[in-house]
Structures are given as structure tokens and as C-alpha cells.
Coordinates of C-alpha atoms and ligand atoms in Angstrom, one line a residue:
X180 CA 70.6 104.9 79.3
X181 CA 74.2 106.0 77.8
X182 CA 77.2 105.3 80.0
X183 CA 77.4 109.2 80.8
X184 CA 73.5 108.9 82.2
X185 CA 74.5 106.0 84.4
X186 CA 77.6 107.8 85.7
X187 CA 75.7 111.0 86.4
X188 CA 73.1 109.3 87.8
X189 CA 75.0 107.2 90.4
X190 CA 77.1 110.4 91.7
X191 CA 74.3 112.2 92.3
X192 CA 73.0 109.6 94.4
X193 CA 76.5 109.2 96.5
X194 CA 77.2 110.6 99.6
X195 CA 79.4 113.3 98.9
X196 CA 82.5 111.3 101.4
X197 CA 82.2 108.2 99.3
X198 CA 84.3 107.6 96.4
X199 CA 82.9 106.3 93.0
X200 CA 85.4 103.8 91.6
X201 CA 84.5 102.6 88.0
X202 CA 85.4 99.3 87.7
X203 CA 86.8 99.2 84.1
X204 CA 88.1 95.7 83.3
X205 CA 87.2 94.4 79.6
X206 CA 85.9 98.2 79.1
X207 CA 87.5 99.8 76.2
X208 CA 89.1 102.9 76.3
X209 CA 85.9 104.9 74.4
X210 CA 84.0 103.8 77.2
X211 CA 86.2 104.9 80.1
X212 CA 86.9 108.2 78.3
X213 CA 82.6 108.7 78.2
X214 CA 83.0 107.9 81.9
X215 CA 85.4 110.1 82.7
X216 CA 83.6 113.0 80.8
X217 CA 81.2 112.8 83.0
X218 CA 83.1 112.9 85.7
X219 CA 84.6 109.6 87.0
X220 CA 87.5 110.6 89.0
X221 CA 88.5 107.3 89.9
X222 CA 89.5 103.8 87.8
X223 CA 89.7 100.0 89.1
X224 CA 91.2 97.5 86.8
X225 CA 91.8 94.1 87.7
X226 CA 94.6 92.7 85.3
X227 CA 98.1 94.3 85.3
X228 CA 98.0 93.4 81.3
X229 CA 94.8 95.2 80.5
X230 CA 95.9 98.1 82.9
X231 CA 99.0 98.5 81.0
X232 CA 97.3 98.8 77.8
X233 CA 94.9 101.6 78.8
X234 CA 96.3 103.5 81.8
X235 CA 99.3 104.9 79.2
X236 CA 95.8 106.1 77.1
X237 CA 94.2 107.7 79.5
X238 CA 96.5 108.2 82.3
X239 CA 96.1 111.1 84.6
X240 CA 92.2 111.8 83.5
X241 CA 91.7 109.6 86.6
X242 CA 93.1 108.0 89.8
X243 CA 93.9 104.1 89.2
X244 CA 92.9 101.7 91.6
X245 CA 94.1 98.1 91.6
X246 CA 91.1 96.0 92.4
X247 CA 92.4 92.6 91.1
X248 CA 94.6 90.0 93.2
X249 CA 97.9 90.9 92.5
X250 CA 100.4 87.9 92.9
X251 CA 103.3 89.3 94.2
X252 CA 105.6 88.6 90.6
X253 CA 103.2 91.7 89.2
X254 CA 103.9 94.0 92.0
X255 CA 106.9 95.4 90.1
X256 CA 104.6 95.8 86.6
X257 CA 101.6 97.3 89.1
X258 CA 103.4 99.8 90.9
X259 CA 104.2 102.5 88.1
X260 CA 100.4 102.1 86.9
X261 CA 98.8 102.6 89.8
X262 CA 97.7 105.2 92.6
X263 CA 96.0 103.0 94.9
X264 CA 96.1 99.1 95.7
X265 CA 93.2 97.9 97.1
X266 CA 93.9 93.9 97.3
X267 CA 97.2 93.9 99.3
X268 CA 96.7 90.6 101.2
X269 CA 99.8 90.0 103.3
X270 CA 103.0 91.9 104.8
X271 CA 105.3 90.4 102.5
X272 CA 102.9 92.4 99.6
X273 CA 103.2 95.6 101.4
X274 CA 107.0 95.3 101.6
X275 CA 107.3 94.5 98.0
X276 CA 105.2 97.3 97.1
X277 CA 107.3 99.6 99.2
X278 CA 110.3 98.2 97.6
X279 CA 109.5 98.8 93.9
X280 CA 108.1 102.4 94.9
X281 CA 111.3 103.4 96.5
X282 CA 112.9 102.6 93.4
X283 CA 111.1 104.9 91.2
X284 CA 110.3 107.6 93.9
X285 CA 106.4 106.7 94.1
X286 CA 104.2 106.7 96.8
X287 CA 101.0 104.2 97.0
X288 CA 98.1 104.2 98.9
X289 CA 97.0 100.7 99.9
X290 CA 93.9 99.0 101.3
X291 CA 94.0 95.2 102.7
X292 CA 91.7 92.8 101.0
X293 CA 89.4 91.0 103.6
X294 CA 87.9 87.9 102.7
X295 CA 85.2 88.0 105.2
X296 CA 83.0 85.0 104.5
X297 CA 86.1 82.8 105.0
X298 CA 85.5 81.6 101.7
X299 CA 88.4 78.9 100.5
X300 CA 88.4 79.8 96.9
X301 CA 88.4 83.8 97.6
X302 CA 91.9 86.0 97.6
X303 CA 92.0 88.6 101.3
X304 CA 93.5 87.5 104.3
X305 CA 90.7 85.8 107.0
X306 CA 88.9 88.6 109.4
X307 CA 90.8 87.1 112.5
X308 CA 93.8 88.0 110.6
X309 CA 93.5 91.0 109.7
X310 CA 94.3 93.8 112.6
X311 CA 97.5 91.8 113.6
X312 CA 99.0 92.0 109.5
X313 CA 97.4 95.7 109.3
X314 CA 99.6 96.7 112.5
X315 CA 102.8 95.0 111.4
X316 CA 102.6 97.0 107.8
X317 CA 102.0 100.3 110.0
X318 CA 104.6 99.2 112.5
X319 CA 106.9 99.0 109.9
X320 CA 106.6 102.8 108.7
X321 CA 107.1 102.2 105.2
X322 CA 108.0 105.8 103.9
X323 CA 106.2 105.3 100.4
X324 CA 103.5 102.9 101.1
X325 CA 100.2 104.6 103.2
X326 CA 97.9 101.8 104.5
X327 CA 94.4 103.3 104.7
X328 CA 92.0 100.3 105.8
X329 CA 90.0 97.7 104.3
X330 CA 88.7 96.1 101.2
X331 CA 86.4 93.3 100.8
X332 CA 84.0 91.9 98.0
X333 CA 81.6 89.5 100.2
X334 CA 80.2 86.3 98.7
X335 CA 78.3 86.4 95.5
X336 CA 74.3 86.3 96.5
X337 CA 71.3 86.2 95.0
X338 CA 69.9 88.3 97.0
X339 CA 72.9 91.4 98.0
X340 CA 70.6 92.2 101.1
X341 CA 72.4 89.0 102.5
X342 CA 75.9 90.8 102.3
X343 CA 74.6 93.0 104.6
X344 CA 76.1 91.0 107.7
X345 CA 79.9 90.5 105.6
X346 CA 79.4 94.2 105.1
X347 CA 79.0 95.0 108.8
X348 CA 81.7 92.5 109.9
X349 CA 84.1 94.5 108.1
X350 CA 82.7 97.9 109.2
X351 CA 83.5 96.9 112.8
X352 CA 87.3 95.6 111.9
X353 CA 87.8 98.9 110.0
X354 CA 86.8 100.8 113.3
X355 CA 89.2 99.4 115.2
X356 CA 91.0 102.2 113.2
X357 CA 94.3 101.2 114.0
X358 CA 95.6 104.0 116.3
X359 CA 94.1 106.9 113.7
X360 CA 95.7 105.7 110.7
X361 CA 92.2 104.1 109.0
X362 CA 90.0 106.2 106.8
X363 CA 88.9 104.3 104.0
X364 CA 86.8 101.0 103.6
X365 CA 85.7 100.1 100.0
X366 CA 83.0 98.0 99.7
X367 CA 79.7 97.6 97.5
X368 CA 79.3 96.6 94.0
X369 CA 76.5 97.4 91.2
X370 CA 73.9 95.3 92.9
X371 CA 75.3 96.2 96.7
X372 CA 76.8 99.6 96.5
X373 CA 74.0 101.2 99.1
X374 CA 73.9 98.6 101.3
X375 CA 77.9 99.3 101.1
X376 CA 77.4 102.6 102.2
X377 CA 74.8 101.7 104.8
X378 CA 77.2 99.8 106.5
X379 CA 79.9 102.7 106.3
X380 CA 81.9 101.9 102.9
X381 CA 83.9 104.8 101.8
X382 CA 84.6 103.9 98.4
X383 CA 82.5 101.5 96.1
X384 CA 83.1 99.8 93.0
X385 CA 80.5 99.8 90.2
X386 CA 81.0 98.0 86.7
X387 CA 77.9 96.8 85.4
X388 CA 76.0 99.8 87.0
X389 CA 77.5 102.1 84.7
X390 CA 78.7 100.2 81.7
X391 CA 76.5 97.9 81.2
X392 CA 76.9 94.2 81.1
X393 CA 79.5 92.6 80.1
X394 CA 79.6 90.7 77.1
Ligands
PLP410 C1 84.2 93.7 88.6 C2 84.5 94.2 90.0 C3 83.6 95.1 90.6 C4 82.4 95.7 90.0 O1 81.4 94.6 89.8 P1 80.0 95.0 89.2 O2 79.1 94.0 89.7 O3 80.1 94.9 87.7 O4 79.6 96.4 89.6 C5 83.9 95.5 91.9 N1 85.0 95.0 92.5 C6 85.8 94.1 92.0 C7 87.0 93.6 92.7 C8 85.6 93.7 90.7 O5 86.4 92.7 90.1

């Protein structure tokens, strides 16, 4: 099946509130363009380098979401590129973010990265964590920065039925909603994208699903 088969194939299938994110890192810019012809309306690239190469290519064809960690030394290079952060993992993150945007007049949405299997070599802050960090970045009204909820990748698993549970843990801090302010929790990948959804993910992110694999 050709990339714009896949594509076509996987929004059909979507709910129409969820969000297809193609996750486009080591993709070239052929491949993103077939994407986008068939109507990807929405990037994810992990690396600010590799972003910076292709978002100036393809630019406002689609919205660009940051689904790498970002240490905070990129944050300046990241903010021009992007529309939407989705691995903000502290306070300190959210205020540089806000920062550089008020320089340049931008506004971002972000989401906070959740590492919710407590893994130790996984980026996202730890579940019991989470609320307190989300209120402070609300609390602090940034005027360019919109905190919308929750990302989280879950554990890698032979079988993705077993994410299931990680998936549902973060459903239920995401409904917490944070006095309204919550609409968005991106979660599912090629192999877990409606079991995502089952469990209430607003946005996924599919790679291999629509590009292939990676070689
Ligand atoms: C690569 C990646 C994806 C997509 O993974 P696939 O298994 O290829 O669909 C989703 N989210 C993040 C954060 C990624 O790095």
C-alpha cells in the first residue's frame, strides 16, 4: 500500500474528534508531501535538527507538533518551528517556552509528557506529579503558552493490549480537567492507536502505520 493508501485509510477509520498526527522523524520531505496530499493535517518530529531542515520545506502545509524530549537548551531553536509541544515535562519548560514566544510574538500550545509506567530511563514527569506541575503552569497565566492536557507513550510491549491499563491511568489524570482548561490527551501509536482511542486519546501518533518501517 503507497503512503497516500495508508493515510487515507487510517482517517477514515478515526473518530472524527481525534487528531491524526504523522509522526515524521527520518521521513524525507517526498514522503511527508505524499502525506500531506492526502490529507495529513498535522506533523510530529522529534529532533529540533531534522525539524529545522524540513519544516522551512514544507511549512504551513501542516500543523507541527513537537513529540521528542526537548532539553530545555533547544527550547529557543523549537519555539519558531513549532505549533504545538507535546513533551513539556516541568514548569521551568513551560516558562522558557513562554519566554522565547514572547520574544517573537508566538503563541504555543502545549501538552505535558506523562511517563506513566514510572519507567527510570523514560522522559515525562511521574503520574503523582503531574496535576500539582499542570496547575502551577495554569496558575501562572502565561499569555502565549495554552496548556491543553496530557501526553504519554506507555512502555514498549509485545503485546499493545497491555498498554491498555498506562492508557487508562492517564485517561483518569486528564479528567481531572484542571478547572475546564484540559481538552486534549494524545496517546496511541501504530500498533496502539485504537486502544488509544478506546481509552479517550484525542490525538494519536502514527509512524510506521503510514510510512512504513523504518530503515
Ligand atoms: C516515533 C514516534 C511515534 C510513532 O511511532 P510508530 O510506532 O512508528 O507509529 C509516536 N510518538 C512518538 C513520541 C514517537 O517518537
Amino acid at each position: 500500500m503507497s503512503i497516500a493508501e495508508k493515510v487515507r485509510e487510517h482517517l477514515a477509520a478515526l473518530p472524527a474528534n481525534v487528531l491524526l498526527v504523522a509522526a515524521t522523524k527520518t521521513r524525507t520531505t517526498d514522503e511527508i508531501a505524499e502525506a500531506l496530499d492526502a490529507g495529513i493535517r498535522a506533523c510530529g518530529e522529534n529532533y529540533v535538527q531534522e525539524a529545522e531542515e524540513k519544516i522551512p520545506i514544507l511549512g504551513s502545509r501542516a500543523e507541527w507538533h513537537c513529540i521528542g524530549h526537548l532539553q530545555s537548551n533547544k527550547i529557543r531553536k523549537a519555539v519558531p518551528l513549532f505549533d504545538w509541544i507535546e513533551t513539556i515535562d516541568s514548569f521551568a519548560a513551560a516558562a522558557e517556552v513562554e519566554k522565547r514566544c514572547a520574544e517573537i510574538g508566538k503563541s504555543m500550545d502545549i501538552l505535558l509528557e506523562i511517563n506513566i509506567a514510572e519507567e527510570a530511563q523514560k522522559h515525562g514527569l511521574m503520574p503523582v506529579d503531574a496535576g500539582r506541575v499542570a496547575d502551577e503552569i495554569l496558575k501562572a497565566g502565561f499569555p502565549h503558552v495554552r496548556l491543553r492536557g496530557y501526553m504519554t507513550m506507555g512502555p514498549f510491549l509485545d503485546d499493545p493490549e497491555g498498554l491498555r491499563t498506562y492508557f487508562r491511568r492517564a485517561r483518569i489524570l486528564f479528567e481531572e480537567k484542571r478547572g475546564g482548561k484540559f481538552d486534549q490527551l494524545s496517546m496511541g501509536m501504530s500498533d496502539s492507536w485504537r486502544i488509544g482511542i478506546e481509552e479517550g486519546a484525542t490525538i494519536v501518533r502514527i509512524g510506521t502505520g503510514l510510512f512504513g518501517a523504518r530503515g
